[in-house]
Coordinates of N, CA and C in Angstrom, one line a residue:
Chain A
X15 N 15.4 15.7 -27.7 CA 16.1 16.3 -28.8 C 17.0 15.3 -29.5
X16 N 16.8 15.6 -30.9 CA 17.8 14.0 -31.7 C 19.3 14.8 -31.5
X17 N 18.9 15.7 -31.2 CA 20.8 15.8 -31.9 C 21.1 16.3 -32.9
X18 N 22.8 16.5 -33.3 CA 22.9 16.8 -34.6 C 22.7 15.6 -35.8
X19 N 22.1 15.4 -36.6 CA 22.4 14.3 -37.6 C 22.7 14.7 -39.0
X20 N 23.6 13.3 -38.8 CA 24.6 13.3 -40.0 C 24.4 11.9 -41.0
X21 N 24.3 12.2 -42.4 CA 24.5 11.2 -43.0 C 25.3 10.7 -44.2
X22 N 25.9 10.3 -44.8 CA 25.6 8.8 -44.2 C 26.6 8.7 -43.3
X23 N 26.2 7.8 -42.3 CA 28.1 7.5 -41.2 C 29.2 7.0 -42.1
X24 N 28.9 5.8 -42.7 CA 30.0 5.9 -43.8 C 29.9 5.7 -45.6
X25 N 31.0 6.3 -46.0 CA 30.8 6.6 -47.0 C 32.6 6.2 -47.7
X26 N 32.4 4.7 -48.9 CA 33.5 4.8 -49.7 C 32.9 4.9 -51.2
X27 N 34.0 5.7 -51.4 CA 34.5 5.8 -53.1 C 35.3 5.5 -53.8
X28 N 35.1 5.7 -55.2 CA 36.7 5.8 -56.3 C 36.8 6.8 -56.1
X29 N 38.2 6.8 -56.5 CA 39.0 8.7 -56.6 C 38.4 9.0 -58.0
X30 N 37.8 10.3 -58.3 CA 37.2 10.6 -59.4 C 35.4 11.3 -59.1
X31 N 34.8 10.5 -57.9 CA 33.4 10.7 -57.9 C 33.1 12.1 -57.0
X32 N 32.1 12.3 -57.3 CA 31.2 12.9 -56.4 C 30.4 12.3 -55.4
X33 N 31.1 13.4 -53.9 CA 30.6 13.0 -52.6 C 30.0 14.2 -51.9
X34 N 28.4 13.5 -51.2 CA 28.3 14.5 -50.5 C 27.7 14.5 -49.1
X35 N 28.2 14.6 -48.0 CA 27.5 14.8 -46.7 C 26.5 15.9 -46.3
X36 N 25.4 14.8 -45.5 CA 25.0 15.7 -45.3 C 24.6 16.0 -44.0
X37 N 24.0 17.6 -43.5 CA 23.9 17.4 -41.8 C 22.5 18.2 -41.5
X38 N 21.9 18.0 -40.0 CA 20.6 18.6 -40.0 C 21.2 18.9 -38.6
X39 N 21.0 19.9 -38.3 CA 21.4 20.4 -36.7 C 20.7 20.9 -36.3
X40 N 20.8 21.0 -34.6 CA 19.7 20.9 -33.6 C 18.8 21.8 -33.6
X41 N 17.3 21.7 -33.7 CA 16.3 22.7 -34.2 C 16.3 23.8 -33.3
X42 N 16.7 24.9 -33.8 CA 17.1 26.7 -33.0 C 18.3 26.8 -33.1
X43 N 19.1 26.3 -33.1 CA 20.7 26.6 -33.4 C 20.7 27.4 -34.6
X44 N 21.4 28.6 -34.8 CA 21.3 29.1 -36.0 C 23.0 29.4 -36.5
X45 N 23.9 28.9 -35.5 CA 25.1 28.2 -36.4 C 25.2 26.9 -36.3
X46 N 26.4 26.8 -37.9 CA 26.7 25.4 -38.4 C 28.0 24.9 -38.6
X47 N 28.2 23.9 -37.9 CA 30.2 24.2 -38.3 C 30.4 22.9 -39.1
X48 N 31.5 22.9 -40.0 CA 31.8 21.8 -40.6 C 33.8 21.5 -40.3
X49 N 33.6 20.0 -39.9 CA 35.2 19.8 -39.3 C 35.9 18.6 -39.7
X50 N 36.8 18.6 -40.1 CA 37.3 17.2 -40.4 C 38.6 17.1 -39.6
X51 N 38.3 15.2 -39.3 CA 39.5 14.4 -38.6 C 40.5 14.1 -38.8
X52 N 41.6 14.4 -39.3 CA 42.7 13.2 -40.2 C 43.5 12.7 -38.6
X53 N 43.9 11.7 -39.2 CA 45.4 11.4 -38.2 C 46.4 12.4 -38.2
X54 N 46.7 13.0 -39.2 CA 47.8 13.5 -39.5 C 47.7 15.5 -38.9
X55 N 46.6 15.6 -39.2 CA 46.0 17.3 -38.6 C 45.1 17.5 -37.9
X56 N 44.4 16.2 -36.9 CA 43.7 16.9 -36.1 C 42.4 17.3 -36.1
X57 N 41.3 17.8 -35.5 CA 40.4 18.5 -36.3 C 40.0 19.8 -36.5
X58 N 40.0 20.2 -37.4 CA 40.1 21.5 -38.4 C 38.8 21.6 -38.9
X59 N 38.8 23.3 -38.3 CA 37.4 23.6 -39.3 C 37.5 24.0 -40.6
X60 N 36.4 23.4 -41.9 CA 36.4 23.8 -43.0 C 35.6 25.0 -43.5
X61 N 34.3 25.2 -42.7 CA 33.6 26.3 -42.9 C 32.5 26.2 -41.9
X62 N 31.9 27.8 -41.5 CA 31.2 27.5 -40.7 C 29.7 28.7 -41.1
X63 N 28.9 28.5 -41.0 CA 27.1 29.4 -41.2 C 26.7 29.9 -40.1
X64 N 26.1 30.8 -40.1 CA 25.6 31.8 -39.4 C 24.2 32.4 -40.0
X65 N 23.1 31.6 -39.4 CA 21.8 31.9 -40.1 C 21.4 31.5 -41.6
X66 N 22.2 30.6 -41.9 CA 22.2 29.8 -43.3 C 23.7 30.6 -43.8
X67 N 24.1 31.8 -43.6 CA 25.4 32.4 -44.8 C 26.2 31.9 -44.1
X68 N 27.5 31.7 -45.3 CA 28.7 31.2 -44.9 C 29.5 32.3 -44.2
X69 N 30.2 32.0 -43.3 CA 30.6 33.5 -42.7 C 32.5 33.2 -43.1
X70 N 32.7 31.7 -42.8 CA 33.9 31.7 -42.9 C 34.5 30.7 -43.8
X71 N 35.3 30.5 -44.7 CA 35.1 29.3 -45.2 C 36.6 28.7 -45.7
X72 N 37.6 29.6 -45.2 CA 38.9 29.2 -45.3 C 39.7 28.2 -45.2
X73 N 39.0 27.4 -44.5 CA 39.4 26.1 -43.9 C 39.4 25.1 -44.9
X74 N 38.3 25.6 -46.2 CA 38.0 24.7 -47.0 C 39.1 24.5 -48.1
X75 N 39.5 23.3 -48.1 CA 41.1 23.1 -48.7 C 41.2 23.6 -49.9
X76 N 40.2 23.1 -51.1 CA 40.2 23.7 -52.3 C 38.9 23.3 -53.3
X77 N 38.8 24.2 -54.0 CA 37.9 24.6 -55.2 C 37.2 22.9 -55.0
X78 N 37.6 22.1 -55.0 CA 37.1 20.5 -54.9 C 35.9 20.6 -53.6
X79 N 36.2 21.2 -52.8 CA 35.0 21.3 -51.6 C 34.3 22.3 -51.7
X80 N 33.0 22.1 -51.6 CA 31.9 23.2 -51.4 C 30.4 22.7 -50.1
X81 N 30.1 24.1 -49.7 CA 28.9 24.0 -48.9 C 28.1 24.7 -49.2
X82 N 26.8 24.4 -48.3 CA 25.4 24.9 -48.7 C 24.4 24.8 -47.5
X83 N 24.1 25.9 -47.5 CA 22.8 25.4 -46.2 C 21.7 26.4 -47.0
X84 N 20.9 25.3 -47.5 CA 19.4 26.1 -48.1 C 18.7 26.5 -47.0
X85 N 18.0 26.1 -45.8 CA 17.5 26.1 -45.0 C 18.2 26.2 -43.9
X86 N 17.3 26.6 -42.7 CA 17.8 26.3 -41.2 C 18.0 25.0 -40.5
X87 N 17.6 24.0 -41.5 CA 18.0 22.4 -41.0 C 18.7 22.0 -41.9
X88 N 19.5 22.1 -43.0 CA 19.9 21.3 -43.5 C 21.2 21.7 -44.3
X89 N 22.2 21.4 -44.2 CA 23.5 21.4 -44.8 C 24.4 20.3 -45.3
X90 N 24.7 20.9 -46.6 CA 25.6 19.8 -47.5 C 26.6 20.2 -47.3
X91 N 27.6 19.4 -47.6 CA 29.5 19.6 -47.6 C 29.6 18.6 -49.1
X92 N 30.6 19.0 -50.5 CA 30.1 18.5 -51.6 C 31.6 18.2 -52.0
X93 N 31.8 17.2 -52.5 CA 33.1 16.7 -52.6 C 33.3 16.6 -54.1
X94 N 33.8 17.3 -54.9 CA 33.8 17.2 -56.5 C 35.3 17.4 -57.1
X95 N 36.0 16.6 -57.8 CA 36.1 15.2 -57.6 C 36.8 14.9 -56.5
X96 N 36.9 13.9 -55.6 CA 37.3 13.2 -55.0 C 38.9 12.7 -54.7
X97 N 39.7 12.5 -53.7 CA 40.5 12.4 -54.0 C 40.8 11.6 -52.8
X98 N 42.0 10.4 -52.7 CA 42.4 9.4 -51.5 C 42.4 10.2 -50.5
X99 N 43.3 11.6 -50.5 CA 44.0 12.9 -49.3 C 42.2 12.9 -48.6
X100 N 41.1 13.2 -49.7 CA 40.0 13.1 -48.8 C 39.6 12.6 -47.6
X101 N 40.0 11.3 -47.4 CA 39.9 10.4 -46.6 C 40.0 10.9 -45.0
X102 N 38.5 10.6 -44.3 CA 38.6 11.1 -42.8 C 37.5 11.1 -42.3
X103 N 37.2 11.9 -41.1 CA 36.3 11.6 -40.5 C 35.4 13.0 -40.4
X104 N 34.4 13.6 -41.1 CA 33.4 14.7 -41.3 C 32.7 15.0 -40.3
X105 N 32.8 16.1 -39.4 CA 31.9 16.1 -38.5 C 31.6 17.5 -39.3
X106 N 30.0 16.9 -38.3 CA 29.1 18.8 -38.6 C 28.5 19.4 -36.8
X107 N 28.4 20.1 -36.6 CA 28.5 20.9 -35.1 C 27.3 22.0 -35.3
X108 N 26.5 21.7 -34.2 CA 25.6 23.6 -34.6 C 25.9 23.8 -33.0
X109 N 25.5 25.2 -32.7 CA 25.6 26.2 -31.5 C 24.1 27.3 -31.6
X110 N 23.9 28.0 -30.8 CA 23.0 28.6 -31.1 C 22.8 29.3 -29.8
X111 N 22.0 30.5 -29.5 CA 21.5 31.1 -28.1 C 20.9 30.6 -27.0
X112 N 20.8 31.1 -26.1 CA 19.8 30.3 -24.7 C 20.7 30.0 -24.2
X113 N 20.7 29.2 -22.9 CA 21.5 28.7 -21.5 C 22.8 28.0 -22.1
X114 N 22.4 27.1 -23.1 CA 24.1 26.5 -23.4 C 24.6 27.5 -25.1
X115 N 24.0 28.8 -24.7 CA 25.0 29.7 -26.1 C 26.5 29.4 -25.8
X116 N 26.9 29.2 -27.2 CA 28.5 28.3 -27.5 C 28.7 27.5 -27.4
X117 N 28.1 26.3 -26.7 CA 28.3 25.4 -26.8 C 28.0 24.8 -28.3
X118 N 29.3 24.0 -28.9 CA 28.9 23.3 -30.1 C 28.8 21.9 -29.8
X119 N 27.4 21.3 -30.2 CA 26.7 20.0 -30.4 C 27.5 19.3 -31.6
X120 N 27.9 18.3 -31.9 CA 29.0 17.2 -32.4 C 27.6 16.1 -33.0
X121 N 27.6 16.1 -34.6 CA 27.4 14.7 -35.0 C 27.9 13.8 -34.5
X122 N 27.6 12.8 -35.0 CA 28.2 11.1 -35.2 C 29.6 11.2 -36.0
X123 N 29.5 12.1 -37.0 CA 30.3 12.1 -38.2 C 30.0 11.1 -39.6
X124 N 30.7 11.5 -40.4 CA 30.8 10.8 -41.4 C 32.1 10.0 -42.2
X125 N 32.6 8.8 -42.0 CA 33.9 8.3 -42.1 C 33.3 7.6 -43.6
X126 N 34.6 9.0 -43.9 CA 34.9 9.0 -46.0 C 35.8 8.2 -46.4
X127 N 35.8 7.1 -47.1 CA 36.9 6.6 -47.6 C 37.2 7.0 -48.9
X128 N 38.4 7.4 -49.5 CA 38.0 7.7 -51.2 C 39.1 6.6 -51.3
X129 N 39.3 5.4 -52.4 CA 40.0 4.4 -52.8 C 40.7 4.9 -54.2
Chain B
X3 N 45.3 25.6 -38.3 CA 46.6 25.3 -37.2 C 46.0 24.9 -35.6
X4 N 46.3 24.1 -35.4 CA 46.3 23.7 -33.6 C 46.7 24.9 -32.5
X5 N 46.1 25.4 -32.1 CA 46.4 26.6 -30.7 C 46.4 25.5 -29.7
X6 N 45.8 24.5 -29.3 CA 45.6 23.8 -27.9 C 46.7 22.8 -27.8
X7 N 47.7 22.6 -27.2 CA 48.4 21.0 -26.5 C 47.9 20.1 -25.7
X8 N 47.5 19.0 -26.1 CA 47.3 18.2 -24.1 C 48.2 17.8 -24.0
X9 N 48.5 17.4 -22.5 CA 49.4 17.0 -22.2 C 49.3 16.0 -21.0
X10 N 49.5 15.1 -20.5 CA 50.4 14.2 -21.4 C 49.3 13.8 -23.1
X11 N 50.2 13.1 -24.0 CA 49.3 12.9 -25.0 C 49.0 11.1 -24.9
X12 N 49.3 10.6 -23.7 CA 48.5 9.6 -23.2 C 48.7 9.3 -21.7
X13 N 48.1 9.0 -20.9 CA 47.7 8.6 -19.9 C 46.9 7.2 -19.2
X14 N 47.5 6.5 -18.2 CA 47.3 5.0 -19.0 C 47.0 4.8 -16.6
X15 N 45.8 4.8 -16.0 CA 45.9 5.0 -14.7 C 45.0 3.4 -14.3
X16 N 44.9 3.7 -12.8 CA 44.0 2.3 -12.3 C 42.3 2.7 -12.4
X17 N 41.6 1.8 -12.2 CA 40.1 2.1 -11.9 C 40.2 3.4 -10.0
X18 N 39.3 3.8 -10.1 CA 39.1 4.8 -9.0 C 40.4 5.6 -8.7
X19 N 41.1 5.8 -9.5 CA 42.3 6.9 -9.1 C 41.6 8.4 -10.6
X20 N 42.4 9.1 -10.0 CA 42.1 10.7 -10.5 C 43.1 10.6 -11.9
X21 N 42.6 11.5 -12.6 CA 43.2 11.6 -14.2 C 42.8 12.8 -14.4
X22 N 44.5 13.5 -14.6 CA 44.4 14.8 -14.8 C 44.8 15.3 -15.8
X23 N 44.2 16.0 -16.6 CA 44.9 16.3 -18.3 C 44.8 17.8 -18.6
X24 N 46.0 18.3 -19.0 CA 46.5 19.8 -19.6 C 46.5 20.3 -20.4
X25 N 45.9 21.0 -20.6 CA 45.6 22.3 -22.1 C 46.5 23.3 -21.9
X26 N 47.3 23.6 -22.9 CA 47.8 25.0 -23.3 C 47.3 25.8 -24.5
X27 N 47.4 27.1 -24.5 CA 46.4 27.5 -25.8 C 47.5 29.3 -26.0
X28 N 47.4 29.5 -27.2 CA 48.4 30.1 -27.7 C 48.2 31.9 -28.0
X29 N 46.3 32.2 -27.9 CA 46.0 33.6 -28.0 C 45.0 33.7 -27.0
X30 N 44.3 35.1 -27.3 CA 43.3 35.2 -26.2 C 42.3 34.2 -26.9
X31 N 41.1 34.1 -25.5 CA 39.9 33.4 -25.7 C 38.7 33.7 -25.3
X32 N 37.6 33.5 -25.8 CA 36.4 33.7 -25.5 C 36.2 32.8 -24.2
X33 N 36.1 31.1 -24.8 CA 36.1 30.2 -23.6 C 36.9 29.4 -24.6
X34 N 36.7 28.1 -23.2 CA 37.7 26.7 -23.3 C 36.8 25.6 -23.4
X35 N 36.6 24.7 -24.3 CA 35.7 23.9 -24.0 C 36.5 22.1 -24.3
X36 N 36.0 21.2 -23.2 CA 36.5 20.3 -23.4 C 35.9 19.1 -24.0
X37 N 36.2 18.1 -24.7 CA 35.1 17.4 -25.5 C 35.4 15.6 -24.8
X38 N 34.8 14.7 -24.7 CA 35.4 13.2 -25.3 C 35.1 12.5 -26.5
X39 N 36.1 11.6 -26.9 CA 35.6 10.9 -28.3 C 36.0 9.5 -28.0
X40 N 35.2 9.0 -27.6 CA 35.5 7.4 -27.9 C 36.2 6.6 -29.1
X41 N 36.7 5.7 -29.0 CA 37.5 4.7 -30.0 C 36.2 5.2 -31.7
X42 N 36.5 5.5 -32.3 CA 35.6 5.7 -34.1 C 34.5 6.4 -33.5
X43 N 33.8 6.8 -32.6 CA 32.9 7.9 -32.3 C 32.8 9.6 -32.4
X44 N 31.9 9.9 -32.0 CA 31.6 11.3 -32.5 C 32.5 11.9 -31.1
X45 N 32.1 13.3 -31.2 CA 32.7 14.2 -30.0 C 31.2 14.5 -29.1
X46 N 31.1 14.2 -27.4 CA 30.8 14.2 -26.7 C 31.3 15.8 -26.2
X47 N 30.4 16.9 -25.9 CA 30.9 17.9 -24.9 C 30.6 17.5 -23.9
X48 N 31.9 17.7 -22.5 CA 31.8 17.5 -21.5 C 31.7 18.8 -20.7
X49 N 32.3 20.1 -20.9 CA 32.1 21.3 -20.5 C 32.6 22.2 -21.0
X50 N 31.8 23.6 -20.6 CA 32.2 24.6 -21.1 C 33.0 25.9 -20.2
X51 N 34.2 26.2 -19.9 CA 34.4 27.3 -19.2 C 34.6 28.7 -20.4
X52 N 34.5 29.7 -19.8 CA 34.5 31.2 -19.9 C 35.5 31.7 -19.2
X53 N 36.5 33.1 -20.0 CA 37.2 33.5 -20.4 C 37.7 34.1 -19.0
X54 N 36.3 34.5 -17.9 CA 36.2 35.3 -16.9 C 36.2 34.0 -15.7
X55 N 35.7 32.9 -15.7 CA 35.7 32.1 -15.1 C 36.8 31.4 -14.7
X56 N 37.2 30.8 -13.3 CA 38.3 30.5 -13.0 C 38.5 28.6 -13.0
X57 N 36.7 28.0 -12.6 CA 37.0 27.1 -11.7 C 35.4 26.3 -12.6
X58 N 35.3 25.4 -12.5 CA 33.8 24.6 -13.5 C 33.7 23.1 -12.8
X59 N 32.9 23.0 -11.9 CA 32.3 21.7 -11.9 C 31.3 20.9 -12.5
X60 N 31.3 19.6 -13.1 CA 30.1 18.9 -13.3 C 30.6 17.4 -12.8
X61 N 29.9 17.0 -12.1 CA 29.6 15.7 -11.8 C 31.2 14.8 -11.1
X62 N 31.5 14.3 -11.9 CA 33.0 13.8 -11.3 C 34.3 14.8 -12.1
X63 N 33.4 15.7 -12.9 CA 34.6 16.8 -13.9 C 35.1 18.0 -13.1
X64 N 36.0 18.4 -12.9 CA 36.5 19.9 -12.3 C 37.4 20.8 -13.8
X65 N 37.0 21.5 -14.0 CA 37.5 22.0 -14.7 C 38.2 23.9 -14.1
X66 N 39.4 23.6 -14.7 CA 40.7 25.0 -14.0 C 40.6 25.7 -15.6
X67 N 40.7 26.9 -15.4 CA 41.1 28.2 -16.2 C 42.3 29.0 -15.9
X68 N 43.5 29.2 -16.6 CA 44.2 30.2 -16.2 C 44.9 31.0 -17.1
X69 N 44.2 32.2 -17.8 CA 44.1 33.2 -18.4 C 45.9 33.8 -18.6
X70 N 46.3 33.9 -17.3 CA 47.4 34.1 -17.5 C 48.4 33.7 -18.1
X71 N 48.5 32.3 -17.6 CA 49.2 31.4 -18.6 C 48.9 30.5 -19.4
X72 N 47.5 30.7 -20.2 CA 47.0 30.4 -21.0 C 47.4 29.0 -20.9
X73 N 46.7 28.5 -20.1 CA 46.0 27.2 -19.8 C 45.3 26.8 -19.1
X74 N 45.1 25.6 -19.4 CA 43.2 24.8 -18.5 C 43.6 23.6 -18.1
X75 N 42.8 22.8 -17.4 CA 43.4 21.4 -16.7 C 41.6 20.8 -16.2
X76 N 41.6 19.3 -16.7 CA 40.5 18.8 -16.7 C 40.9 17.6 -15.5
X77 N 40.0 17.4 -14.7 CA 40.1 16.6 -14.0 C 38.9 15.9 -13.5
X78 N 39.1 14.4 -13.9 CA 38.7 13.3 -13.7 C 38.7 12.4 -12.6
X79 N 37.9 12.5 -11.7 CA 38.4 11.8 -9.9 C 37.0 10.7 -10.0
X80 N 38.1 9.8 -9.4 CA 37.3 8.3 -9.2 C 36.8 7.9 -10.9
X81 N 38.1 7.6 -11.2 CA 37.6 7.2 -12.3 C 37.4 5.9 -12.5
X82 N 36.9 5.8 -14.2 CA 36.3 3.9 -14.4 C 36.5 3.8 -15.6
X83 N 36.3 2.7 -16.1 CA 37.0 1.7 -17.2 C 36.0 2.4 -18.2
X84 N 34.6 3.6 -18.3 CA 33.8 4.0 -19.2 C 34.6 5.1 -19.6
X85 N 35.5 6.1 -18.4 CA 35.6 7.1 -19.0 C 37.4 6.6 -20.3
X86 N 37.7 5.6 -20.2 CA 38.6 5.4 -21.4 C 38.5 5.8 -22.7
X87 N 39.2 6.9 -23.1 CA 38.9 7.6 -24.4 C 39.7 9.3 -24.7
X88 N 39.5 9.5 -25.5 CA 40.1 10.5 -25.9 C 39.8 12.0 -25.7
X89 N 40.4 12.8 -24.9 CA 40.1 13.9 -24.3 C 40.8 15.1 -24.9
X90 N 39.6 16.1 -25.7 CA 40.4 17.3 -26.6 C 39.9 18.5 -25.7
X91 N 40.6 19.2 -25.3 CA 40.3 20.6 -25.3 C 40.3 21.7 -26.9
X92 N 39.3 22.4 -26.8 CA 39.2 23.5 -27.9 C 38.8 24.8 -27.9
X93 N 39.2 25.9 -27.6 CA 39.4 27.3 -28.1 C 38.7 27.9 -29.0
X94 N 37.6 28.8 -28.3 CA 37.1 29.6 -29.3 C 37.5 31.5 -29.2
X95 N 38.1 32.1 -30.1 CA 37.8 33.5 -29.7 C 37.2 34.6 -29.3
X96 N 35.5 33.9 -29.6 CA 34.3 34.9 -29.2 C 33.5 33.9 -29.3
X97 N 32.1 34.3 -29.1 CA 30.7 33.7 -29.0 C 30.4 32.8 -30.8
X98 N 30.2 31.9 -30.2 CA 30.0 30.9 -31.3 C 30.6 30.9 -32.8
X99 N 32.2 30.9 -32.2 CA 32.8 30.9 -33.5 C 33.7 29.8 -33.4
X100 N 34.6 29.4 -34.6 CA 34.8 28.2 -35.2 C 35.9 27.7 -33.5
X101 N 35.8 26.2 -33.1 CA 36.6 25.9 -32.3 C 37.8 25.5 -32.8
X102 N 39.4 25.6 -31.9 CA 40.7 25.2 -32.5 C 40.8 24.1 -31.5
X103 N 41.2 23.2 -32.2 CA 41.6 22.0 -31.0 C 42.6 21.2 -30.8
X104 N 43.4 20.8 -29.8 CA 44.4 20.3 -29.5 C 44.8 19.0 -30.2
X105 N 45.4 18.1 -29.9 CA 45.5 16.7 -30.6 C 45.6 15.7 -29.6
X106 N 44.8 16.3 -28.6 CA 44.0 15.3 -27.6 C 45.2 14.4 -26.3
X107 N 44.5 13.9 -25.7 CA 45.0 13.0 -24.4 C 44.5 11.5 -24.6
X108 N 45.0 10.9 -24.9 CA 44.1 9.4 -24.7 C 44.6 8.9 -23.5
X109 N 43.3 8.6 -22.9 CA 43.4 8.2 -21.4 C 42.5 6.6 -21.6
X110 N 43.4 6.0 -21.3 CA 43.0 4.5 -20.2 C 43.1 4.0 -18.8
X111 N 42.1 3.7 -18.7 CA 41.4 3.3 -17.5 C 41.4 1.7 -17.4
X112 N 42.5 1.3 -16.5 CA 42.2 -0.1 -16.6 C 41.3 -0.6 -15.2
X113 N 40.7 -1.7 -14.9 CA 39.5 -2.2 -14.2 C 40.4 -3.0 -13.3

């Protein structure tokens, strides 16, 4: 099994651009979590899917973040515009049924720089 | 918001001595799961305990639950200069819902 994968690992920008991660999680998991690292807070979830719908998505700081999962493999987290506060480390997580139900599988991540 | 503390929030021991680190968590829980992250790396799960479970072994890991006073304690015996790294415990309320997590233990291991 690959794992969860995430791309790109890193990623810098200007303040102004559009950014977007993306993740493919472990094939049968049918949740998706999205989390970010700062120094300052830790890691926090921004939203998380449940059979492709978004079930919760509170976490997501503002109207500038958005997600998407078209498919059972594949999810974006979309960064419009950009901003330095962006700056961290993006993990994406899936879970799903069978012997390890709950347990959440952890990308690599994605370390965002916005300049 | 953070529900989990470790504690200590660093820990600094010899090669083959025991390293023991503390989770407090703030509501009920489904389970307790504990992660590592190495220096710029992803999160590693190391285990999972349950809400009803007291006691979790894997390998050189013991993992303690105590419902009552809402905390957990991971323990690391005969340790080594690989397990050096950052140790989060995280809280979920039910079956596969979003984890809350502490702001970790950084543990070294010197050789």
């Amino acid at each position: 099994d690959a794992g969860v994968i995430q791309s790109p690992r890193h990623e810098v920008t200007e303040m102004g651009q559009e950014v977007t991660l993306r993740c493919k999680p472990i094939s049968g998991h049918d949740y998706l979590f999205w989390y970010r690292q700062t120094m300052m807070r830790g890691l926090e979830l921004l939203i998380y899917f449940n059979n492709n719908v978004p079930i919760d998505d509170s976490g997501m700081p503002e109207d500038r973040f958005s997600a998407k999962m078209p498919n059972a493999s594949f999810s974006t987290l979309k960064i419009q515009p950009s901003e330095p506060r962006d700056s961290a480390v993006y993990f994406c997580a899936s879970s799903g049924s069978g012997a390890s139900t709950d347990t959440q599988y952890f990308g690599p991540g994605t370390r965002l720089t916005v300049l | 918001s953070q529900q989990g503390e470790e504690d200590p929030q660093a820990l600094s021991i010899q090669e083959g001595e025991n390293a023991t680190m503390n989770c407090s968590y703030k509501t009920s829980i489904n389970n307790l799961q504990w992660y590592r992250q190495n220096s710029g790396r992803g999160l590693v799960h190391l285990i999972l305990i349950r809400s009803n479970e007291r006691e979790k072994h894997s390998g050189r890991l013991r993992v303690t639950l105590d419902t009552s006073k809402k905390s957990s304690s991971l323990l690391i015996t005969a340790s080594r200069a690989a397990d050096t790294a950052s140790y989060f415990c995280a809280t979920a309320w039910g079956g596969n819902t979003p984890l809350v997590f502490g702001k970790g233990t950084r543990l070294s291991v010197i050789a």
